[in-house]
Amino acid sequence: MKEKDIIKKLATTAKAEKEELISILASEDKDTSDLLFASARDTRTRFFGDKIFAYGFVYFSTYCRNNCNFCYFRRDNEHTIRYRKDSEEVLAIAKELADSGVNLIDLTLGEDPSLHKEGFASMLDLVDEIHDRINLPVMISPGVISDELIEEFARRNAEFYALYQETYNRQLFKKLRVHQDFDERMHAKIKARECGMFIEEGIMTGLGETEEDIADALLAMAKVKPSQIRVMTFVPQSGTPMAEMEPQDHDMELKIIALMRLLYPKALIPASLDVEGIEGLESRINAGCNVVTSIIPPTSGLAGVAQSTMDVNEGYRTVAGITPRLNALGLRVAEDDEYKRWMKEAW
Ligand code: SAM
Ligand code: MD0
Ligand code: SF4
């Protein structure tokens, strides 16, 4: 089948064979990509209208026991600024984010040994405090945690568990997430889903993966029944083994976003401000995203992940910063009760 017919089939059936996905990923034809993005936007409008959800990002500990080769916060990176925010600081930041109009608070951290030591007691309490005092849903991004802890976070009603596989190519996974277990990471997501949490799955591009790897990932991620799916282009980080790797342009990320939209029409798909900052917002939204992530208060002293400082102090990674840009595209930041309604209907 020709690429354009594959896209039409995808838009009506949400189905494609692996070879078909590969041919779209490999295509360099402008008409094909224009049709791909237009179909993705149509699909988003069909399921979400003009609503875009906004997530506040609280990276509250940058300590990590792991050594992922791509990550600025890996254990052995001596360039990293390490900090750990206490609960009162996190709550003050979450309140500021809520007042600014975000729909969810994403509590993210490295696999901080001191949190593991205390059994995540302070983070579990934070989930309760955000629910009680701030009344917003919570996403947790703690990395891989035990089944018992997943059960405990689920008991506290943490709504979302984000844990990205990065790749479904096991050899590549081993090179990236050194000394980590592919199956253990998959298991944590399946377990969390069984306990009643929404799952965010994700991949990275620009790591030397093939188009076949990407197509495999797009199809295989269905296994974890994700409600939110993402792709981010790898951004080389100083002080890491991959610091000198040639960065890839963002075209592949945009194509993957659009394919995600067509394969998983009801999914939440983030446009991360953490890759290209605010300048990268429009292209990602135009590829079919319906969430903006990595909104960070300018004076909070918090870091991003892939772009730890870009646009943060300038105040561009804020709801006020994204609103005019979304409005110019005929879109708007959703209200909290619209997000809560999505959660009810999506389960
Ligand atoms: N430590 C937890 C974990 O690894 O699951 C939570 C941190 S999570 C926010 C880190 C995610 O950011 C990674 O899973 C990866 O997808 C993304 N990321 C990290 N470093 C990146 C980089 N240099 N470029 C692009 N994305 C990156
Ligand atoms: C983002 N930097 O939203 C964040 C991060 C973690 N749940 C999300 C990758 O882009
Ligand atoms: Fe740690 Fe997560 Fe970075 Fe890996 S990606 S080094 S687990 S913070």
XYZ file of C-alpha atoms and ligand atoms in Angstrom:
392
model
C 0.000 0.000 0.000
C 1.167 3.546 -0.694
C 2.007 5.727 2.333
C -1.026 7.950 1.772
C -3.353 4.948 1.751
C -1.738 3.634 4.911
C -2.415 6.961 6.621
C -6.048 6.936 5.460
C -6.456 3.393 6.735
C -4.856 4.349 10.050
C -7.176 7.333 10.438
C -10.268 5.190 9.999
C -9.232 1.931 11.695
C -6.414 2.904 14.094
C -4.554 -0.134 12.775
C -1.377 -0.710 10.799
C 1.078 -3.502 10.162
C 4.666 -3.093 11.310
C 5.903 -2.789 7.701
C 3.371 -0.043 7.049
C 4.570 1.958 10.051
C 8.159 1.543 8.880
C 7.332 2.908 5.428
C 5.805 6.046 6.945
C 8.706 6.509 9.349
C 11.136 6.159 6.442
C 9.271 8.449 4.047
C 10.841 11.816 3.278
C 7.965 13.014 1.122
C 6.498 16.343 2.271
C 2.959 15.606 1.054
C 2.999 12.387 3.054
C 4.048 14.119 6.268
C 1.521 16.940 5.705
C -1.248 14.345 5.375
C 0.065 12.488 8.431
C -0.030 15.603 10.640
C -3.409 16.777 9.315
C -4.929 13.337 10.005
C -3.454 13.343 13.513
C -4.949 16.786 14.218
C -8.353 15.688 12.901
C -8.269 12.631 15.139
C -7.358 14.754 18.168
C -10.218 17.154 17.426
C -12.625 14.254 17.068
C -11.791 12.919 20.542
C -10.724 16.019 22.482
C -12.153 19.090 20.719
C -10.094 22.182 21.482
C -8.886 21.000 24.913
C -5.212 20.712 25.783
C -4.245 19.473 29.250
C -1.359 21.095 31.151
C 0.888 19.299 33.654
C 3.074 20.886 36.325
C 6.487 19.298 36.700
C 8.104 18.975 40.130
C 11.496 17.282 39.876
C 12.006 17.223 43.621
C 15.125 15.106 43.977
C 17.955 14.935 41.464
C 19.845 12.189 43.347
C 19.877 8.843 41.577
C 21.298 5.387 42.274
C 21.212 4.509 38.549
C 23.600 5.290 35.762
C 21.515 5.607 32.600
C 23.967 6.645 29.906
C 21.667 9.310 28.416
C 20.722 11.046 31.644
C 22.120 14.218 33.163
C 21.157 13.006 36.645
C 22.968 9.642 36.396
C 24.865 8.713 39.559
C 28.366 9.279 38.214
C 27.750 12.679 36.613
C 29.853 15.195 38.455
C 28.407 18.162 36.535
C 24.925 17.669 37.943
C 23.460 20.035 40.474
C 21.991 17.805 43.158
C 19.136 18.934 45.347
C 16.328 17.406 47.367
C 13.296 19.594 48.152
C 11.478 19.010 51.427
C 7.744 18.404 51.524
C 6.756 21.935 52.490
C 8.709 23.342 49.536
C 7.136 20.839 47.172
C 3.659 21.685 48.435
C 4.273 25.416 48.018
C 5.435 24.818 44.425
C 2.477 22.522 43.711
C 0.105 25.186 45.050
C 1.690 27.815 42.813
C 1.355 25.486 39.827
C -2.280 24.745 40.669
C -3.077 28.446 40.995
C -1.495 29.058 37.590
C -3.920 26.579 35.981
C -2.202 23.198 35.561
C -4.474 20.129 35.588
C -2.089 17.662 37.264
C 1.072 17.621 39.379
C 3.854 15.288 38.190
C 6.076 14.315 41.142
C 9.308 13.181 39.523
C 12.665 12.185 40.961
C 15.796 10.203 40.353
C 15.895 6.816 42.036
C 17.000 8.609 45.201
C 18.675 6.163 47.644
C 17.472 8.120 50.659
C 13.828 7.829 49.568
C 14.285 4.118 49.040
C 15.772 3.896 52.534
C 12.763 5.528 54.159
C 10.322 3.370 52.155
C 9.032 6.448 50.260
C 7.114 7.554 53.375
C 7.501 11.265 52.625
C 6.462 10.854 48.977
C 3.402 8.805 49.939
C 2.398 11.575 52.337
C 2.977 14.154 49.606
C 0.407 12.410 47.412
C -2.150 12.705 50.248
C -1.257 16.335 50.905
C -1.608 17.311 47.242
C -5.001 15.637 47.095
C -6.168 17.221 50.365
C -4.729 20.688 50.133
C -4.462 21.282 46.397
C -7.160 19.047 44.994
C -5.332 18.045 41.820
C -4.547 14.587 40.458
C -0.983 13.357 40.872
C 1.394 11.552 38.558
C 4.336 9.792 40.174
C 7.611 9.207 38.327
C 9.817 7.460 40.909
C 11.439 4.952 38.531
C 11.106 1.238 39.250
C 9.644 0.496 42.691
C 8.531 -2.705 44.434
C 5.083 -4.261 44.054
C 4.345 -3.393 47.697
C 5.114 0.268 47.073
C 3.023 0.305 43.909
C 0.140 -1.103 45.946
C 0.685 1.578 48.579
C 0.731 4.426 46.020
C -2.439 2.968 44.503
C -4.074 2.872 47.965
C -3.277 6.582 48.288
C -5.009 7.039 44.931
C -1.978 8.357 43.038
C -3.703 8.620 39.679
C -0.828 8.127 37.209
C 2.416 6.134 37.167
C 4.927 7.282 34.527
C 7.676 4.830 33.631
C 9.178 4.957 30.169
C 10.712 1.879 28.581
C 12.659 4.181 26.156
C 13.004 1.329 23.642
C 11.599 -2.154 23.118
C 14.906 -3.306 21.629
C 16.404 -5.259 24.533
C 20.011 -4.836 23.336
C 19.605 -1.081 23.094
C 17.817 -0.989 26.471
C 20.832 -2.721 28.056
C 23.184 -0.110 26.612
C 21.048 2.797 27.797
C 19.683 1.676 31.145
C 22.838 -0.086 32.300
C 22.370 -2.766 34.997
C 18.589 -2.404 34.859
C 16.171 -5.149 33.967
C 13.869 -4.758 30.951
C 11.235 -7.129 32.316
C 11.238 -5.633 35.781
C 10.486 -2.227 34.260
C 7.639 -3.691 32.188
C 6.307 -5.568 35.205
C 6.047 -2.409 37.334
C 3.729 -0.830 34.753
C 1.530 -3.879 34.383
C 1.316 -4.171 38.163
C 0.388 -0.495 38.579
C -2.308 -0.792 35.945
C -3.755 -3.840 37.733
C -3.808 -1.793 40.939
C -5.972 0.822 39.244
C -3.447 3.443 38.177
C -3.240 5.100 34.773
C 0.060 4.371 33.004
C 2.287 6.647 30.965
C 4.615 4.792 28.586
C 7.335 6.459 26.532
C 10.184 6.053 24.092
C 13.173 8.142 23.099
C 14.383 8.768 19.572
C 17.824 9.774 18.301
C 19.638 7.012 20.179
C 20.727 5.011 17.154
C 17.491 3.009 17.009
C 16.161 1.784 13.651
C 12.759 2.498 12.107
C 11.919 -1.126 12.814
C 12.700 -0.569 16.514
C 10.313 2.386 16.570
C 7.546 0.454 14.820
C 8.043 -2.443 17.260
C 7.751 -0.060 20.200
C 4.632 1.627 18.810
C 2.883 -1.732 18.595
C 4.345 -3.373 21.723
C 3.479 -0.556 24.115
C -0.170 -1.649 23.928
C 0.841 -4.426 26.372
C 0.985 -2.034 29.315
C -2.420 -0.521 28.447
C -1.083 3.030 28.547
C -3.440 5.978 28.868
C -0.664 8.416 28.074
C 2.224 7.848 25.661
C 5.195 9.991 24.772
C 8.277 10.302 22.652
C 11.190 12.627 23.296
C 14.238 13.290 21.137
C 17.452 12.519 22.982
C 19.279 15.675 24.088
C 23.012 15.044 24.749
C 24.013 15.847 28.346
C 27.341 17.177 29.575
C 29.327 14.875 31.833
C 27.667 11.704 30.474
C 29.042 8.942 28.210
C 26.682 10.111 25.427
C 27.622 13.806 25.671
C 29.308 13.880 22.264
C 26.605 12.056 20.328
C 25.320 14.016 17.314
C 21.811 15.268 18.137
C 19.023 14.241 15.752
C 16.644 16.852 14.347
C 13.038 16.754 15.560
C 11.304 15.436 12.429
C 11.301 11.837 13.610
C 9.806 12.810 16.986
C 6.974 14.630 15.197
C 6.218 11.662 12.939
C 6.169 9.322 15.924
C 3.773 11.659 17.768
C 1.401 11.628 14.788
C 1.571 7.836 14.466
C 0.885 7.520 18.207
C -2.198 9.723 17.766
C -3.500 7.597 14.896
C -2.758 4.232 16.539
C -4.040 5.297 19.981
C -6.685 7.939 19.184
C -7.901 8.292 22.771
C -4.452 8.551 24.335
C -3.034 11.566 26.069
C 0.127 12.522 24.185
C 2.440 15.171 25.635
C 4.243 17.956 23.865
C 7.195 18.231 26.224
C 8.673 21.671 26.791
C 11.743 19.768 27.958
C 13.118 19.095 24.465
C 13.089 22.411 22.550
C 11.472 24.675 25.133
C 8.543 26.894 24.190
C 9.727 27.157 20.555
C 8.983 23.462 20.103
C 5.395 23.684 21.293
C 3.581 24.494 18.043
C 5.136 21.752 15.924
C 4.311 19.103 18.541
C 0.747 20.303 18.968
C 0.381 20.344 15.190
C 1.547 16.724 15.117
C -1.363 15.682 17.355
C -0.343 16.227 20.988
C -3.048 17.057 23.531
C -1.040 17.605 26.719
C 1.733 20.084 27.522
C 4.225 18.772 30.072
C 7.170 20.150 31.966
C 5.524 23.369 33.135
C 7.935 24.668 35.783
C 7.542 27.746 38.026
C 10.314 30.234 37.192
C 11.470 30.891 40.758
C 11.154 27.371 42.160
C 14.761 26.284 41.691
C 13.494 23.128 39.979
C 15.207 21.483 37.028
C 13.917 19.861 33.848
C 15.275 16.515 32.676
C 16.455 16.764 29.073
C 16.739 20.570 29.144
C 17.387 21.211 32.808
C 17.365 25.019 32.575
C 16.048 26.052 29.120
C 13.219 28.656 29.326
C 12.667 28.029 33.052
C 13.913 31.288 34.582
C 12.531 33.241 31.624
C 9.056 32.084 32.698
C 8.200 30.624 29.278
C 7.531 27.153 30.690
C 4.346 28.365 32.395
C 0.608 28.226 31.721
C 0.750 31.957 30.936
C 3.582 31.232 28.486
C 1.739 28.499 26.577
C -1.782 29.978 26.597
C -1.390 32.585 23.812
C 0.406 30.056 21.642
C -2.358 27.485 22.057
C -5.044 30.111 21.506
C -3.373 31.133 18.244
C -3.905 27.529 17.071
C -7.581 27.602 18.050
C -6.897 25.549 21.192
C -7.060 26.223 24.936
C -5.807 24.937 28.280
C -8.521 22.680 29.740
C -10.294 23.275 33.055
C -9.635 20.962 36.007
C -13.102 19.448 35.866
C -12.549 18.595 32.195
C -9.457 16.624 33.194
C -11.367 14.910 35.981
C -14.101 14.019 33.505
C -11.465 12.574 31.158
C -10.210 10.367 34.019
C -13.709 9.058 34.728
C -14.467 8.263 31.124
C -11.024 6.869 30.288
C -10.811 4.132 32.916
N 14.135 8.354 37.400
C 12.855 8.080 36.866
C 12.947 7.189 35.661
O 14.037 7.075 35.088
O 11.942 6.580 35.304
C 12.087 9.321 36.572
C 12.815 10.321 35.721
S 12.144 10.295 34.143
C 11.469 11.895 34.143
C 13.390 10.530 33.101
C 12.874 10.416 31.673
O 13.254 11.549 30.957
C 13.512 9.238 31.022
O 12.709 8.098 31.193
C 13.660 9.678 29.587
O 12.561 9.234 28.829
C 13.678 11.195 29.667
N 15.060 11.679 29.482
C 16.073 11.599 30.369
N 17.216 12.107 29.867
C 16.917 12.513 28.620
C 17.690 13.126 27.583
N 18.962 13.370 27.742
N 17.061 13.422 26.442
C 15.747 13.149 26.277
N 14.963 12.565 27.211
C 15.550 12.253 28.372
C 8.491 16.223 30.828
N 10.673 16.526 31.825
O 7.309 16.215 31.027
C 9.409 15.921 31.988
C 9.535 14.425 32.248
C 8.322 12.773 33.707
N 7.052 12.222 34.015
C 8.178 13.813 32.639
C 10.226 13.693 31.122
O 8.918 16.432 29.722
Fe 18.144 7.994 37.234
Fe 15.866 8.153 35.848
Fe 18.099 9.473 35.058
Fe 18.015 6.848 34.832
S 16.670 8.314 33.741
S 19.746 8.034 35.693
S 16.825 6.254 36.630
S 16.936 9.849 36.893
